[in-house]
Coordinates of C-alpha atoms in Angstrom, one line a residue:
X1 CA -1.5 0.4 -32.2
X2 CA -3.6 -0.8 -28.6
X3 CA -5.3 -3.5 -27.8
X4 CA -8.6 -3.0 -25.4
X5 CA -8.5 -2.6 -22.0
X6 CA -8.3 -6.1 -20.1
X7 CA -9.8 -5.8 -16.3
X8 CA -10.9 -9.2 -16.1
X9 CA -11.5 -8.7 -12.3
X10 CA -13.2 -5.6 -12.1
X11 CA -16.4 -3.5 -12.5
X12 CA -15.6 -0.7 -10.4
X13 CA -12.9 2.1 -11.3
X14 CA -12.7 4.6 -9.1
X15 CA -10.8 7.9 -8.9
X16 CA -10.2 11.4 -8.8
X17 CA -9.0 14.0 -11.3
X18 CA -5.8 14.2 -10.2
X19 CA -3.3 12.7 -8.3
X20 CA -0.3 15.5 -8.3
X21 CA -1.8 17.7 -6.2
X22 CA 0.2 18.7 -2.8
X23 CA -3.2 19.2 -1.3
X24 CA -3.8 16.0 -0.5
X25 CA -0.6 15.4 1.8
X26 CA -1.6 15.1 5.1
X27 CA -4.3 13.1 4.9
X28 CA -5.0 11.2 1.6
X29 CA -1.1 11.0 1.4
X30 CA 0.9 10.9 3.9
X31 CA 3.0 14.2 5.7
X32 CA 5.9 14.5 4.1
X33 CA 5.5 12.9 1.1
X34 CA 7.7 14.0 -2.5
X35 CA 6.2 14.8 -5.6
X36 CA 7.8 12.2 -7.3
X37 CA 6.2 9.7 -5.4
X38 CA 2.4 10.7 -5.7
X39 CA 1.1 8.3 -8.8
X40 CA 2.9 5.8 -6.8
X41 CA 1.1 6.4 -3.4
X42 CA -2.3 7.4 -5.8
X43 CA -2.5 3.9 -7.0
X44 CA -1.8 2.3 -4.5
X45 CA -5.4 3.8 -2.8
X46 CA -7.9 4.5 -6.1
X47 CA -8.0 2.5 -9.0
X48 CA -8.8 4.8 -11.9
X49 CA -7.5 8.6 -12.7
X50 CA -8.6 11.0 -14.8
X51 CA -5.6 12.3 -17.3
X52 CA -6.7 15.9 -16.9
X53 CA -2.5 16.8 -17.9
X54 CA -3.2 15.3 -21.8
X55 CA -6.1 17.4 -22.5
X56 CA -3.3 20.5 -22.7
X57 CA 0.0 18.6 -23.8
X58 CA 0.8 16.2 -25.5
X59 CA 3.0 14.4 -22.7
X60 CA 6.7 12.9 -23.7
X61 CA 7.6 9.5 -24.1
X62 CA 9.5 9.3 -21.2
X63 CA 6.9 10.8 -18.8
X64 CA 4.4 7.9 -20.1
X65 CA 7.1 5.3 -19.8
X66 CA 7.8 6.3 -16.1
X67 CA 3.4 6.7 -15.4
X68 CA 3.6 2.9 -17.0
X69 CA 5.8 1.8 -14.5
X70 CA 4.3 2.9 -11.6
X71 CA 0.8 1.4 -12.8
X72 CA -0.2 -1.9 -11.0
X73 CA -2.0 -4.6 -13.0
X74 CA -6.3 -4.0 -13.3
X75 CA -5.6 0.2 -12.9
X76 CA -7.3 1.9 -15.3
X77 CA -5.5 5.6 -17.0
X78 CA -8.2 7.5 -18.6
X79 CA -6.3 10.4 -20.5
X80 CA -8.2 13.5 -21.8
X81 CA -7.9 14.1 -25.5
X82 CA -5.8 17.0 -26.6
X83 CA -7.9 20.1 -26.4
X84 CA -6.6 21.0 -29.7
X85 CA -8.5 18.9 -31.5
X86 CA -12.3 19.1 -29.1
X87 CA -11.5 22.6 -28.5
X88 CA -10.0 24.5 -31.4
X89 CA -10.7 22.3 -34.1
X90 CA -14.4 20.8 -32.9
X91 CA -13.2 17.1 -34.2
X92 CA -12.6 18.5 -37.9
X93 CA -9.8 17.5 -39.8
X94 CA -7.8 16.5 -36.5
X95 CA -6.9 12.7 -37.8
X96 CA -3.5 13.1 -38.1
X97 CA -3.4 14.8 -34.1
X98 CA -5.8 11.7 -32.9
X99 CA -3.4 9.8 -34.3
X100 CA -0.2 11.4 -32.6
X101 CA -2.2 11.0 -28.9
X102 CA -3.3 7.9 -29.4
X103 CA 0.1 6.8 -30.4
X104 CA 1.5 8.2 -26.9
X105 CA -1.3 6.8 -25.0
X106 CA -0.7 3.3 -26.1
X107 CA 2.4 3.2 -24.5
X108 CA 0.6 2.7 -21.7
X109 CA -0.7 -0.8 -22.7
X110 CA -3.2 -2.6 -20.7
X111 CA -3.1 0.2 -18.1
X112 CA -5.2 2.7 -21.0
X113 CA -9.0 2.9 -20.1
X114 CA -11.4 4.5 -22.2
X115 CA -10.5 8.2 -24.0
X116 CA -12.5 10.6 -22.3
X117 CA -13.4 13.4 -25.0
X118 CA -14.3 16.6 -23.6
X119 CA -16.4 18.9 -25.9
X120 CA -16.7 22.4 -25.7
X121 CA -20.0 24.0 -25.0
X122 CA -20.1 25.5 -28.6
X123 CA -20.2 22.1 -29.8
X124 CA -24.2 22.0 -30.4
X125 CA -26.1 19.5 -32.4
X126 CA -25.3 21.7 -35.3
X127 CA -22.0 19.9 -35.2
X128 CA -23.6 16.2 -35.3
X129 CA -21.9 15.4 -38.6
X130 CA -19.0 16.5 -38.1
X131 CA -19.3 14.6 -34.8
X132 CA -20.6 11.5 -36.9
X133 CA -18.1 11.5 -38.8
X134 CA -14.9 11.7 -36.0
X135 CA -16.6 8.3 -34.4
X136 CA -16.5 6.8 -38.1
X137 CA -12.5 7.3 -38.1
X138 CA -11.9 6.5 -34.5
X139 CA -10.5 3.2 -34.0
X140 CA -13.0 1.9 -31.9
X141 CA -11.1 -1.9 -32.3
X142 CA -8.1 -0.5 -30.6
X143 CA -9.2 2.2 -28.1
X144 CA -12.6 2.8 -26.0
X145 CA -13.6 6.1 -25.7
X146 CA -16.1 8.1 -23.4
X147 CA -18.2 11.2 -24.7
X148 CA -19.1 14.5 -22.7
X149 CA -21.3 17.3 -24.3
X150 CA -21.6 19.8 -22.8
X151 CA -24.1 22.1 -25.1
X152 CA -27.8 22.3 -24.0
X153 CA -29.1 21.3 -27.0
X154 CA -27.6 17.8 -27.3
X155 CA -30.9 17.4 -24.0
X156 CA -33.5 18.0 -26.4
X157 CA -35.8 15.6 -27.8
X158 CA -34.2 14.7 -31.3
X159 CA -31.2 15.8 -30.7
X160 CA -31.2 13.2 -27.6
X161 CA -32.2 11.2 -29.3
X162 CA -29.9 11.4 -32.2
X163 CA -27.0 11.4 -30.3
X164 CA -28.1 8.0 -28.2
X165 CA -28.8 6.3 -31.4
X166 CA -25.0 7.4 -32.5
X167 CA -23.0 6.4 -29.4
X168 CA -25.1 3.0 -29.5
X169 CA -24.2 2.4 -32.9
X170 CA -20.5 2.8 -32.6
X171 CA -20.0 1.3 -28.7
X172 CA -19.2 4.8 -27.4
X173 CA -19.9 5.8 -23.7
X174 CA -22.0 8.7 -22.9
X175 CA -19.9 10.7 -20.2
X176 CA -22.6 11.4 -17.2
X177 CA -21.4 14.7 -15.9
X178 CA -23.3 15.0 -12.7
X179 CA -23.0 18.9 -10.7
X180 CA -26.3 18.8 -9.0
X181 CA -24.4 19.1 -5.8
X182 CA -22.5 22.1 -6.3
X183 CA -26.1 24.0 -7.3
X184 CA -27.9 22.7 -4.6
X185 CA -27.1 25.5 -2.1
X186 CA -26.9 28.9 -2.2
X187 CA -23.7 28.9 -1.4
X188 CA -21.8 28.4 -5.0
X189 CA -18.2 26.6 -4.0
X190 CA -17.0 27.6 -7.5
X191 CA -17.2 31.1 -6.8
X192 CA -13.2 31.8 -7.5
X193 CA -12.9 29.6 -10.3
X194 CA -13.3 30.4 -13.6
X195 CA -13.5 27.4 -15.4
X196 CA -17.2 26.5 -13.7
X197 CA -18.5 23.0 -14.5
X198 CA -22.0 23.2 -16.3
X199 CA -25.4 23.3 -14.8
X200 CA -26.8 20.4 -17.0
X201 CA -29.3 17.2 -16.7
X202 CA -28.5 14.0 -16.2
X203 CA -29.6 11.0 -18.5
X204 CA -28.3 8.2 -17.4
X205 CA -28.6 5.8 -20.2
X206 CA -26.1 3.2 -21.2
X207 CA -24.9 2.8 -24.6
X208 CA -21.9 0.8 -24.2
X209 CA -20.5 -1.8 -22.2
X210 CA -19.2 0.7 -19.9
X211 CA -19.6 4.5 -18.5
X212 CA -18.4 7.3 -16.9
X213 CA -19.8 8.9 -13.9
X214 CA -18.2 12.5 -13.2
X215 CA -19.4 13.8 -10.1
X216 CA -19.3 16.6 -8.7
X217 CA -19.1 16.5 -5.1
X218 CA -20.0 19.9 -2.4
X219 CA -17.3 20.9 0.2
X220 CA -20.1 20.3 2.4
X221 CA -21.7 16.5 2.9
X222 CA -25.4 18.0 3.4
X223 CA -25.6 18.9 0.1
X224 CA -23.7 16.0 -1.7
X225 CA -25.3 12.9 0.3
X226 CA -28.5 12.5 -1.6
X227 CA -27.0 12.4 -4.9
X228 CA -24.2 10.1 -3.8
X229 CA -26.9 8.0 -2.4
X230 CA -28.6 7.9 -5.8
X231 CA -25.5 6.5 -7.7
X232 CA -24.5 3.8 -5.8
X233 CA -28.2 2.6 -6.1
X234 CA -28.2 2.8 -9.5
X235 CA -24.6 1.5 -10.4
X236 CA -26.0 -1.0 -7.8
X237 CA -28.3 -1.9 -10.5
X238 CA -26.2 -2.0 -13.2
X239 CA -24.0 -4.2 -11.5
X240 CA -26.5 -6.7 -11.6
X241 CA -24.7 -7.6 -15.8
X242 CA -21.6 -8.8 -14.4
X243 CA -20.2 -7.5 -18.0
X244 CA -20.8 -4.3 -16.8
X245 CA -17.6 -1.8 -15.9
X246 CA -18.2 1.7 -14.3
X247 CA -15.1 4.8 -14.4
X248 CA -16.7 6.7 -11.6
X249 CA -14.6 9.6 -10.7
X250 CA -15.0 12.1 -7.4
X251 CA -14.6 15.9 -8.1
X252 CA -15.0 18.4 -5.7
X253 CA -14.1 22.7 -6.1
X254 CA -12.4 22.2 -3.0
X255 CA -10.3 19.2 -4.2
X256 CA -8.7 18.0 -0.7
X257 CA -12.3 16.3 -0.5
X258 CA -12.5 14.2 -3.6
X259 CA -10.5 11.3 -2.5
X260 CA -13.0 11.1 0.8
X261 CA -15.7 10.8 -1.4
X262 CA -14.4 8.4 -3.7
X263 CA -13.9 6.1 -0.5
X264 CA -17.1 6.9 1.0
X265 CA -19.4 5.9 -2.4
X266 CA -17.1 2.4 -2.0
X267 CA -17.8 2.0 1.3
X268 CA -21.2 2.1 1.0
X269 CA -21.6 0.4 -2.3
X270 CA -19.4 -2.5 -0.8
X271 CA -22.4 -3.3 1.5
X272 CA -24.4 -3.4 -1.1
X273 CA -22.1 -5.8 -3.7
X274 CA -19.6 -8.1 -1.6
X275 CA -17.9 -9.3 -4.6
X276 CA -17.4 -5.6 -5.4
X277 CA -13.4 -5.7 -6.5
X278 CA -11.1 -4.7 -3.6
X279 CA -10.2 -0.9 -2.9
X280 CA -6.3 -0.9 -2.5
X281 CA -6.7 2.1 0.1
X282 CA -8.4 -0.5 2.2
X283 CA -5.1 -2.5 2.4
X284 CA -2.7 0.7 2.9
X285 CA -0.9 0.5 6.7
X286 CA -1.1 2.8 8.6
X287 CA -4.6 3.7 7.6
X288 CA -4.3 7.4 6.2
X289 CA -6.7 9.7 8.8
X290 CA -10.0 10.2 7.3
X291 CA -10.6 13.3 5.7
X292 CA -12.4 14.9 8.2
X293 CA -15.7 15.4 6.1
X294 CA -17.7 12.3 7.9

């Protein structure tokens, strides 16, 4: 159906959640752009999205044949998987809807990064078979995929433990959902949304040849700094296996912010690796204004 992802040149994928979002004209785009153009001007800035729009439709053939064409060579789509089959199936019995997206999501050829499946926070370790047994159909030759839990129990001992052994075994990345910022102040930037991210730990172990960093950024740089700071010293690290590929992707409840924040971790990491691949944004003339966070 796929082949693998091929980004011979890169380590670093870097992103947001979105990239049709009318937010960002002004500054990460600029005034006056059109709708129609926003993947466009997106890639030609990050180098990774997040396909939030998959995980609630099943997009058409035609919408993934026009995302295709505006996708330059070593960018990296990383759809969600239809909430259908996390959400209101938990993984059972949903073969023949995996099959259907993954299908679609081939069309986009050597632009498809890993799947990112999003689970529900009802999907405890009581659900490990049935887990188990959705990574022994998935076909792991074809497509990567990336795993977020979301469920306290999956941080406790065994089941931590069970769960590593699992994603090790079949090549599977551990999604590393990182909100620390946003509950480090009082001051709770998700106040008006209801869909709040998780107040979880962070393990960040590697069981594949890649991961995914989610990160949760605060409108406000005080209380974001620290824990940017402490990625970009560890992907730092993991940098040193030049095998190694990272999918890091800048959140932020205030979402005007996330593409600063994406730029500022590659600024900073760029000191630190200066054969780090190239950030297109770098390249882009006139030079967008800054996003006034820094």
């Amino acid at each position: 159906m796929s082949t693998q992802p091929n980004f011979p040149t890169s380590q670093l994928f870097l992103g947001c959640a979105v990239w049709a979002y009318r937010g960002f004209i002004g500054d990460f785009y600029p005034k006056g752009s059109q709708s129609k153009d926003f993947l466009s001007l997106y890639t030609q800035r990050l180098t990774a999205v997040e396909g939030n729009t998959t995980f609630y439709a099943l997009p058409p053939k035609d919408t993934l044949l026009s995302w295709k064409e505006q996708l330059p060579k070593n960018f990296a789509f990383c759809p969600k998987l239809d909430r259908r089959i996390t959400h209101d199936n938990h993984l059972i019995n949903s073969q023949q809807l995996t099959t259907q997206f993954l299908t679609r999501m081939s069309m986009l050829k050597d632009n498809l990064g890993p799947i990112l499946v999003q689970l529900p926070p009802s999907f405890g370790p009581t659900h490990y078979q049935d887990l188990k047994r959705f990574l022994q159909q998935w076909p792991h030759q074809d497509f990567e995929l990336a795993l977020e839990v979301r469920h306290p129990g999956w941080w406790m001992d065994a089941p931590a433990r069970g769960l590593y052994d699992l994603l090790c075994e079949f090549g599977v990345a551990r999604v590393l959902l990182d909100t620390r910022p946003i509950y480090s102040s009082k001051h709770d930037p998700q106040a008006s949304n209801p869909r709040k991210k998780p107040k979880l730990p962070i393990h960040p172990h590697l069981t594949a040849p890649f991961t995914m960093v989610r990160f949760i950024a605060h409108p406000e740089p005080q209380f974001t700094q620290h824990y940017l700071s402490q990625w970009i010293e560890k992907i730092d690290d993991w940098f040193e296996n030049p095998e190694m590929r990272v999918y890091f992707f800048s959140h932020c409840p205030v979402e005007e912010h996330s593409p600063g924040y994406a730029k500022q971790f590659y600024m900073a990491l760029s000191k630190k690796r200066q054969n780090l691949s190239p950030l297109p944004w770098l390249d882009v003339t006139p030079q967008p204004k800054q996003l006034g966070l820094f």
